[in-house]
């Protein structure tokens, strides 16, 4: 029995090429799992690709229509058995989860708090009053448990 996840990673100075390499890995994994239907995707880019983030996300949405994507930028990113630091890289996790079990949220579409168990949060450390905002967000979940991380970039801090 396979879990509800596929993961892939690649390094390339062109973000779209890194995504193409990741897509090839995903396609190979998916071939063994015809029942896998991705609904949620996490994309993490090193800050060397931050200036290409919009193109990468747009391309991912075209490759996997109907998948909701979230993610952020880091100075380094990790995947199973590999760490990319100080180089252009992309890490992706595709998940096969029932749509009613997750919801993407952001400042313009906040988390409502109705039956929210926990939250995966990506935040910009430069956000004013971030500790208070995180505490408020935790209070909107049943467990008060938040996990995730802060954007870490030498140039552009981005979350999607």
PDB file of C-alpha atoms in Angstrom:
ATOM      1  CA  UNK A   1       0.000   0.000   0.000  1.00  0.00           C
ATOM      2  CA  UNK A   2       1.390   3.362  -1.031  1.00  0.00           C
ATOM      3  CA  UNK A   3       0.903   6.501   1.033  1.00  0.00           C
ATOM      4  CA  UNK A   4      -0.948   9.561  -0.216  1.00  0.00           C
ATOM      5  CA  UNK A   5       2.257  11.352  -1.303  1.00  0.00           C
ATOM      6  CA  UNK A   6       4.664  11.650  -4.203  1.00  0.00           C
ATOM      7  CA  UNK A   7       7.859  13.645  -3.842  1.00  0.00           C
ATOM      8  CA  UNK A   8      10.564  14.798  -6.214  1.00  0.00           C
ATOM      9  CA  UNK A   9      13.393  17.306  -6.346  1.00  0.00           C
ATOM     10  CA  UNK A  10      15.852  18.758  -8.847  1.00  0.00           C
ATOM     11  CA  UNK A  11      18.475  21.402  -9.282  1.00  0.00           C
ATOM     12  CA  UNK A  12      18.769  23.577 -12.386  1.00  0.00           C
ATOM     13  CA  UNK A  13      19.442  27.308 -12.893  1.00  0.00           C
ATOM     14  CA  UNK A  14      16.214  27.608 -14.924  1.00  0.00           C
ATOM     15  CA  UNK A  15      13.163  27.147 -12.692  1.00  0.00           C
ATOM     16  CA  UNK A  16      11.032  25.737 -15.495  1.00  0.00           C
ATOM     17  CA  UNK A  17      13.707  23.152 -16.270  1.00  0.00           C
ATOM     18  CA  UNK A  18      13.909  22.224 -12.585  1.00  0.00           C
ATOM     19  CA  UNK A  19      10.132  21.776 -12.653  1.00  0.00           C
ATOM     20  CA  UNK A  20      10.371  19.652 -15.821  1.00  0.00           C
ATOM     21  CA  UNK A  21      12.905  17.385 -14.090  1.00  0.00           C
ATOM     22  CA  UNK A  22      10.601  17.124 -11.064  1.00  0.00           C
ATOM     23  CA  UNK A  23       7.613  16.428 -13.343  1.00  0.00           C
ATOM     24  CA  UNK A  24       9.487  13.542 -14.993  1.00  0.00           C
ATOM     25  CA  UNK A  25      10.134  12.021 -11.556  1.00  0.00           C
ATOM     26  CA  UNK A  26       6.486  12.515 -10.587  1.00  0.00           C
ATOM     27  CA  UNK A  27       5.302  10.914 -13.833  1.00  0.00           C
ATOM     28  CA  UNK A  28       7.505   7.865 -13.198  1.00  0.00           C
ATOM     29  CA  UNK A  29       6.119   7.479  -9.669  1.00  0.00           C
ATOM     30  CA  UNK A  30       2.562   8.035 -10.842  1.00  0.00           C
ATOM     31  CA  UNK A  31       2.871   5.332 -13.511  1.00  0.00           C
ATOM     32  CA  UNK A  32       3.031   2.775 -10.696  1.00  0.00           C
ATOM     33  CA  UNK A  33       0.002   4.355  -9.004  1.00  0.00           C
ATOM     34  CA  UNK A  34      -2.871   4.824 -11.456  1.00  0.00           C
ATOM     35  CA  UNK A  35      -5.268   5.579  -8.583  1.00  0.00           C
ATOM     36  CA  UNK A  36      -3.209   8.582  -7.420  1.00  0.00           C
ATOM     37  CA  UNK A  37      -4.992  11.899  -8.032  1.00  0.00           C
ATOM     38  CA  UNK A  38      -3.124  14.895  -6.637  1.00  0.00           C
ATOM     39  CA  UNK A  39      -5.221  17.537  -4.902  1.00  0.00           C
ATOM     40  CA  UNK A  40      -2.605  19.480  -2.914  1.00  0.00           C
ATOM     41  CA  UNK A  41       0.967  20.318  -3.811  1.00  0.00           C
ATOM     42  CA  UNK A  42       3.799  21.876  -1.847  1.00  0.00           C
ATOM     43  CA  UNK A  43       6.575  23.581  -3.782  1.00  0.00           C
ATOM     44  CA  UNK A  44       9.724  24.848  -2.127  1.00  0.00           C
ATOM     45  CA  UNK A  45      12.328  26.829  -4.083  1.00  0.00           C
ATOM     46  CA  UNK A  46      15.774  27.964  -3.068  1.00  0.00           C
ATOM     47  CA  UNK A  47      16.140  31.714  -3.170  1.00  0.00           C
ATOM     48  CA  UNK A  48      18.332  31.366  -6.271  1.00  0.00           C
ATOM     49  CA  UNK A  49      15.041  30.644  -8.107  1.00  0.00           C
ATOM     50  CA  UNK A  50      12.874  33.192  -6.249  1.00  0.00           C
ATOM     51  CA  UNK A  51      12.807  35.568  -9.219  1.00  0.00           C
ATOM     52  CA  UNK A  52      11.299  32.723 -11.298  1.00  0.00           C
ATOM     53  CA  UNK A  53       8.689  31.662  -8.717  1.00  0.00           C
ATOM     54  CA  UNK A  54       5.660  33.069 -10.567  1.00  0.00           C
ATOM     55  CA  UNK A  55       6.626  31.208 -13.753  1.00  0.00           C
ATOM     56  CA  UNK A  56       7.267  27.973 -11.845  1.00  0.00           C
ATOM     57  CA  UNK A  57       3.915  28.137 -10.034  1.00  0.00           C
ATOM     58  CA  UNK A  58       2.061  28.971 -13.260  1.00  0.00           C
ATOM     59  CA  UNK A  59       3.736  26.047 -15.035  1.00  0.00           C
ATOM     60  CA  UNK A  60       2.914  23.705 -12.127  1.00  0.00           C
ATOM     61  CA  UNK A  61      -0.744  24.757 -12.282  1.00  0.00           C
ATOM     62  CA  UNK A  62      -0.793  23.985 -16.007  1.00  0.00           C
ATOM     63  CA  UNK A  63       0.893  20.590 -15.533  1.00  0.00           C
ATOM     64  CA  UNK A  64      -1.371  19.591 -12.623  1.00  0.00           C
ATOM     65  CA  UNK A  65      -4.727  21.341 -13.130  1.00  0.00           C
ATOM     66  CA  UNK A  66      -7.006  21.310 -10.135  1.00  0.00           C
ATOM     67  CA  UNK A  67      -4.136  20.959  -7.643  1.00  0.00           C
ATOM     68  CA  UNK A  68      -3.910  23.683  -5.019  1.00  0.00           C
ATOM     69  CA  UNK A  69      -0.307  24.739  -4.471  1.00  0.00           C
ATOM     70  CA  UNK A  70       1.350  26.254  -1.425  1.00  0.00           C
ATOM     71  CA  UNK A  71       4.982  26.826  -0.568  1.00  0.00           C
ATOM     72  CA  UNK A  72       7.749  29.288   0.018  1.00  0.00           C
ATOM     73  CA  UNK A  73      11.384  30.163  -0.639  1.00  0.00           C
ATOM     74  CA  UNK A  74      14.380  29.122   1.449  1.00  0.00           C
ATOM     75  CA  UNK A  75      18.114  29.683   1.285  1.00  0.00           C
ATOM     76  CA  UNK A  76      18.246  25.886   1.257  1.00  0.00           C
ATOM     77  CA  UNK A  77      15.656  23.149   0.751  1.00  0.00           C
ATOM     78  CA  UNK A  78      15.640  19.461   1.708  1.00  0.00           C
ATOM     79  CA  UNK A  79      14.069  16.304   0.363  1.00  0.00           C
ATOM     80  CA  UNK A  80      14.522  12.622   1.104  1.00  0.00           C
ATOM     81  CA  UNK A  81      18.268  12.110   1.481  1.00  0.00           C
ATOM     82  CA  UNK A  82      19.326  15.364  -0.179  1.00  0.00           C
ATOM     83  CA  UNK A  83      19.909  18.959   0.842  1.00  0.00           C
ATOM     84  CA  UNK A  84      20.244  21.834  -1.602  1.00  0.00           C
ATOM     85  CA  UNK A  85      22.074  24.813  -0.157  1.00  0.00           C
ATOM     86  CA  UNK A  86      23.374  27.857  -2.011  1.00  0.00           C
ATOM     87  CA  UNK A  87      22.197  26.473  -5.374  1.00  0.00           C
ATOM     88  CA  UNK A  88      19.047  26.718  -7.517  1.00  0.00           C
ATOM     89  CA  UNK A  89      16.706  23.879  -6.597  1.00  0.00           C
ATOM     90  CA  UNK A  90      13.061  22.882  -6.367  1.00  0.00           C
ATOM     91  CA  UNK A  91      11.406  20.350  -4.060  1.00  0.00           C
ATOM     92  CA  UNK A  92       7.810  19.229  -4.585  1.00  0.00           C
ATOM     93  CA  UNK A  93       5.369  17.082  -2.669  1.00  0.00           C
ATOM     94  CA  UNK A  94       2.093  16.082  -4.322  1.00  0.00           C
ATOM     95  CA  UNK A  95      -0.655  14.774  -2.057  1.00  0.00           C
ATOM     96  CA  UNK A  96      -3.734  12.686  -2.737  1.00  0.00           C
ATOM     97  CA  UNK A  97      -6.034  13.982   0.004  1.00  0.00           C
ATOM     98  CA  UNK A  98      -9.802  14.356   0.019  1.00  0.00           C
ATOM     99  CA  UNK A  99     -10.538  18.015  -0.773  1.00  0.00           C
ATOM    100  CA  UNK A 100     -12.763  18.343   2.284  1.00  0.00           C
ATOM    101  CA  UNK A 101      -9.768  17.538   4.519  1.00  0.00           C
ATOM    102  CA  UNK A 102      -7.721  20.635   3.664  1.00  0.00           C
ATOM    103  CA  UNK A 103      -8.116  24.280   2.782  1.00  0.00           C
ATOM    104  CA  UNK A 104      -5.562  26.796   1.544  1.00  0.00           C
ATOM    105  CA  UNK A 105      -5.679  30.152   3.262  1.00  0.00           C
ATOM    106  CA  UNK A 106      -3.847  33.500   3.188  1.00  0.00           C
ATOM    107  CA  UNK A 107      -4.294  37.082   4.299  1.00  0.00           C
ATOM    108  CA  UNK A 108      -7.009  37.771   1.731  1.00  0.00           C
ATOM    109  CA  UNK A 109      -8.746  34.459   2.453  1.00  0.00           C
ATOM    110  CA  UNK A 110      -8.150  33.857   6.180  1.00  0.00           C
ATOM    111  CA  UNK A 111      -8.633  30.620   8.057  1.00  0.00           C
ATOM    112  CA  UNK A 112     -12.178  30.591   9.398  1.00  0.00           C
ATOM    113  CA  UNK A 113     -11.580  28.303  12.379  1.00  0.00           C
ATOM    114  CA  UNK A 114     -14.547  26.037  11.853  1.00  0.00           C
ATOM    115  CA  UNK A 115     -13.393  22.457  12.415  1.00  0.00           C
ATOM    116  CA  UNK A 116      -9.737  23.259  11.678  1.00  0.00           C
ATOM    117  CA  UNK A 117      -7.538  20.681  13.366  1.00  0.00           C
ATOM    118  CA  UNK A 118      -4.081  22.128  12.661  1.00  0.00           C
ATOM    119  CA  UNK A 119      -2.374  24.388  10.117  1.00  0.00           C
ATOM    120  CA  UNK A 120       0.702  24.245   7.914  1.00  0.00           C
ATOM    121  CA  UNK A 121       1.961  27.825   7.881  1.00  0.00           C
ATOM    122  CA  UNK A 122       4.525  29.607   5.708  1.00  0.00           C
ATOM    123  CA  UNK A 123       5.278  33.093   6.970  1.00  0.00           C
ATOM    124  CA  UNK A 124       7.501  36.043   6.140  1.00  0.00           C
ATOM    125  CA  UNK A 125       9.669  36.826   9.192  1.00  0.00           C
ATOM    126  CA  UNK A 126       9.406  40.546   8.338  1.00  0.00           C
ATOM    127  CA  UNK A 127       5.629  40.517   8.894  1.00  0.00           C
ATOM    128  CA  UNK A 128       4.728  43.056  11.578  1.00  0.00           C
ATOM    129  CA  UNK A 129       3.354  41.452  14.757  1.00  0.00           C
ATOM    130  CA  UNK A 130       4.086  37.951  13.470  1.00  0.00           C
ATOM    131  CA  UNK A 131       4.137  36.286  16.936  1.00  0.00           C
ATOM    132  CA  UNK A 132       0.723  37.747  17.740  1.00  0.00           C
ATOM    133  CA  UNK A 133      -0.675  36.715  14.344  1.00  0.00           C
ATOM    134  CA  UNK A 134       0.588  33.163  14.830  1.00  0.00           C
ATOM    135  CA  UNK A 135      -0.945  33.022  18.302  1.00  0.00           C
ATOM    136  CA  UNK A 136      -4.269  34.255  16.891  1.00  0.00           C
ATOM    137  CA  UNK A 137      -4.071  31.649  14.125  1.00  0.00           C
ATOM    138  CA  UNK A 138      -3.296  28.884  16.619  1.00  0.00           C
ATOM    139  CA  UNK A 139      -6.380  29.905  18.586  1.00  0.00           C
ATOM    140  CA  UNK A 140      -8.464  29.233  15.461  1.00  0.00           C
ATOM    141  CA  UNK A 141      -7.421  25.572  15.397  1.00  0.00           C
ATOM    142  CA  UNK A 142      -8.756  22.816  17.605  1.00  0.00           C
ATOM    143  CA  UNK A 143      -5.307  21.633  18.683  1.00  0.00           C
ATOM    144  CA  UNK A 144      -3.588  25.068  18.762  1.00  0.00           C
ATOM    145  CA  UNK A 145      -0.879  23.311  16.722  1.00  0.00           C
ATOM    146  CA  UNK A 146       0.823  25.103  13.835  1.00  0.00           C
ATOM    147  CA  UNK A 147       3.737  23.714  11.839  1.00  0.00           C
ATOM    148  CA  UNK A 148       5.688  24.954   8.843  1.00  0.00           C
ATOM    149  CA  UNK A 149       8.387  27.534   8.584  1.00  0.00           C
ATOM    150  CA  UNK A 150       9.598  31.010   7.864  1.00  0.00           C
ATOM    151  CA  UNK A 151      10.658  32.180   4.456  1.00  0.00           C
ATOM    152  CA  UNK A 152      14.435  32.508   4.376  1.00  0.00           C
ATOM    153  CA  UNK A 153      15.763  34.428   1.416  1.00  0.00           C
ATOM    154  CA  UNK A 154      18.656  36.689   0.624  1.00  0.00           C
ATOM    155  CA  UNK A 155      16.536  38.539  -1.915  1.00  0.00           C
ATOM    156  CA  UNK A 156      12.749  37.975  -2.274  1.00  0.00           C
ATOM    157  CA  UNK A 157      10.556  36.613   0.523  1.00  0.00           C
ATOM    158  CA  UNK A 158       7.644  34.826  -1.117  1.00  0.00           C
ATOM    159  CA  UNK A 159       4.849  32.487  -0.109  1.00  0.00           C
ATOM    160  CA  UNK A 160       2.144  31.094  -2.346  1.00  0.00           C
TER     161      UNK A 160
END
